[in-house]
C-alpha positions in Angstrom: 8.9 -9.7 -26.4 7.3 -12.4 -24.2 3.5 -12.5 -24.1 1.2 -14.1 -21.6 -2.5 -14.9 -21.9 -4.8 -13.8 -19.0 -8.5 -14.2 -19.2 -8.4 -14.9 -23.0 -6.4 -11.7 -23.6 -2.9 -11.4 -24.9 -0.5 -9.1 -22.9 3.1 -8.2 -23.6 5.5 -8.3 -20.7 7.4 -5.0 -20.8 9.3 -5.3 -17.5 9.9 -8.0 -14.9 9.9 -6.6 -11.4 10.4 -9.8 -9.5 9.9 -13.5 -10.1 6.2 -13.1 -9.6 5.3 -9.6 -10.7 5.5 -7.9 -14.1 4.6 -4.7 -15.9 2.4 -5.7 -18.9 0.8 -3.9 -21.8 -2.2 -4.4 -24.0 -3.4 -2.0 -26.7 -1.0 0.7 -25.5 -2.2 0.5 -21.9 0.1 -0.5 -19.0 -1.0 -2.9 -16.3 0.6 -4.5 -13.2 0.4 -8.3 -13.1 1.1 -10.6 -10.2 1.6 -14.4 -10.7 0.5 -17.0 -8.1 0.2 -20.7 -8.0 -3.4 -21.7 -8.9 -5.4 -23.5 -6.2 -2.7 -22.6 -3.6 -3.3 -21.0 -0.2 -1.1 -18.1 -1.2 -3.2 -17.6 -4.4 -6.4 -17.9 -2.4 -5.2 -15.2 0.1 -4.1 -12.9 -2.7 -7.3 -13.1 -4.7 -9.4 -12.7 -1.5 -7.4 -9.7 -0.5 -7.6 -8.1 -3.9 -11.3 -8.6 -4.2 -11.9 -7.3 -0.6 -9.7 -4.3 -1.1 -11.3 -3.3 -4.4 -14.7 -3.0 -2.8 -13.7 -1.6 0.6 -13.2 2.1 -0.1 -9.5 1.9 0.6 -7.5 3.7 -2.1 -5.9 0.9 -4.1 -5.0 0.3 -7.7 -8.1 -0.6 -9.7 -8.5 -4.4 -10.1 -9.1 -5.5 -13.7 -8.8 -9.3 -13.9 -8.4 -12.3 -11.6 -7.4 -15.4 -13.6 -7.6 -18.2 -11.1 -7.1 -20.9 -13.7 -3.7 -19.5 -14.9 -2.8 -17.8 -11.6 -2.7 -14.1 -12.5 -4.1 -10.9 -10.9 -4.1 -7.8 -13.1 -4.5 -4.4 -11.7 -3.9 -0.8 -12.6 -0.3 0.3 -13.1 0.3 3.5 -11.1 3.2 5.8 -11.1 4.0 7.7 -8.0 6.5 7.9 -5.1 6.7 5.4 -2.2 5.9 7.1 1.1 9.2 5.8 2.4 11.1 7.6 -0.4 9.0 10.7 0.1 10.0 10.7 3.8 13.6 10.8 2.9 13.1 14.4 1.6 9.9 15.8 3.1 7.5 15.7 6.0 4.0 14.6 5.3 1.4 17.2 4.6 -1.7 17.2 6.8 -3.9 16.2 3.8 -1.9 12.9 3.6 -2.5 12.2 7.3 -6.2 12.8 6.7 -6.0 10.4 3.8 -4.2 7.8 5.9 -6.8 7.9 8.7 -9.6 7.7 6.1 -8.1 4.6 4.6 -7.6 3.0 8.0 -11.3 3.7 8.8 -12.5 2.0 5.6 -10.2 -1.0 6.4 -11.5 -1.2 10.0 -15.2 -1.1 9.0 -14.6 -3.8 6.5 -12.9 -5.9 9.2 -9.4 -5.7 7.7 -6.0 -4.7 9.0 -3.7 -3.2 6.4 0.1 -3.1 6.5 0.8 0.6 7.4 4.6 0.5 6.9 5.5 3.5 4.7 7.0 1.3 1.9 3.6 -0.3 1.3 2.0 3.0 0.3 2.5 5.3 -2.6 1.7 9.0 -3.2 0.0 9.8 -6.5 -1.5 13.2 -7.2 -1.4 14.2 -3.6 -3.3 11.1 -2.4 -2.2 7.9 -0.6 -2.6 4.6 -2.4 -2.2 1.2 -0.7 -0.1 -0.9 -3.0 0.5 -4.0 -0.9 -2.0 -6.6 -2.0 -2.5 -8.4 1.4 -4.7 -7.9 4.4 -5.5 -9.7 7.6 -8.6 -9.9 9.7 -8.9 -6.8 11.8 -6.9 -6.9 15.0 -6.9 -4.0 17.4 -3.3 -4.6 18.3 -2.3 -4.2 14.6 -4.4 -1.0 14.1 -2.7 2.1 12.7 -2.9 4.0 15.9 -1.8 1.1 18.2 1.0 -0.2 16.1 2.2 1.8 13.1 1.5 5.5 13.6 5.0 6.4 14.9 6.3 5.3 11.5 4.4 8.2 9.9 6.1 11.0 11.9 9.7 12.1 12.3 10.6 9.6 15.1 13.4 7.3 16.0 11.2 4.4 14.8 10.9 6.0 11.3 14.7 6.6 11.1 15.4 3.0 12.1 12.7 1.6 9.7 14.1 3.7 6.7 17.7 2.8 7.5 16.7 -0.9 7.4 15.2 -0.4 4.0 18.3 1.4 2.7 16.5 4.8 2.3 18.5 7.9 3.3 16.9 9.8 6.2 18.5 12.8 7.9 18.3 11.9 11.6 18.5 15.5 12.6 14.8 15.7 11.4 13.8 13.5 14.4 11.9 15.6 16.8 12.0 15.3 20.6 9.4 12.9 22.1 7.2 15.6 23.5 6.8 17.4 20.2 6.2 14.1 18.3 3.7 12.8 20.8 1.8 16.1 20.7 1.7 16.0 16.9 0.5 12.4 16.9 -2.2 13.1 19.5 -3.4 16.1 17.5 -3.6 14.2 14.2 -5.3 11.3 15.9 -7.9 13.4 17.6 -8.6 15.3 14.4 -8.9 12.4 11.9 -9.2 9.0 13.7 -12.6 7.4 13.6 
């Protein structure tokens, strides 16, 4: 098995997920590693986002190491179900909407905009976790409510999004606009800060 050295620690690569992301293991514990080009703009943006997210209150995998010299970020390996896959079988429970709005609030007060597309979020133990390691400076027009919220309800937009991602979605679950708008407004009034 191939090994890599990160912050003077040896890790074994157990699975290659893409050309720049791996599952690694050390002393029987699994981690997620992302490779970047040292001293690059992409690497700077990644390390900035990971540091900012880890201290923001947003639910993210725990950050363990940033090795800027060798170009690696090591974070907690989490198992769960992507929200986009969850939507193919279920509607979201209200507790998950509350969690979504809470994460959006923490991002906003930390001057960040997250990517709220359902495939960038995972459900683990009944909680949402943001697994996409990038953020942008907060922009009102990219806020959850202004831009992405219709992707979190049974809407035509969700059906289109999931079909583009190749995820099965029963289009008969799409509700009429009145019912959907009412549900969105009720959740927003209840949990948006």
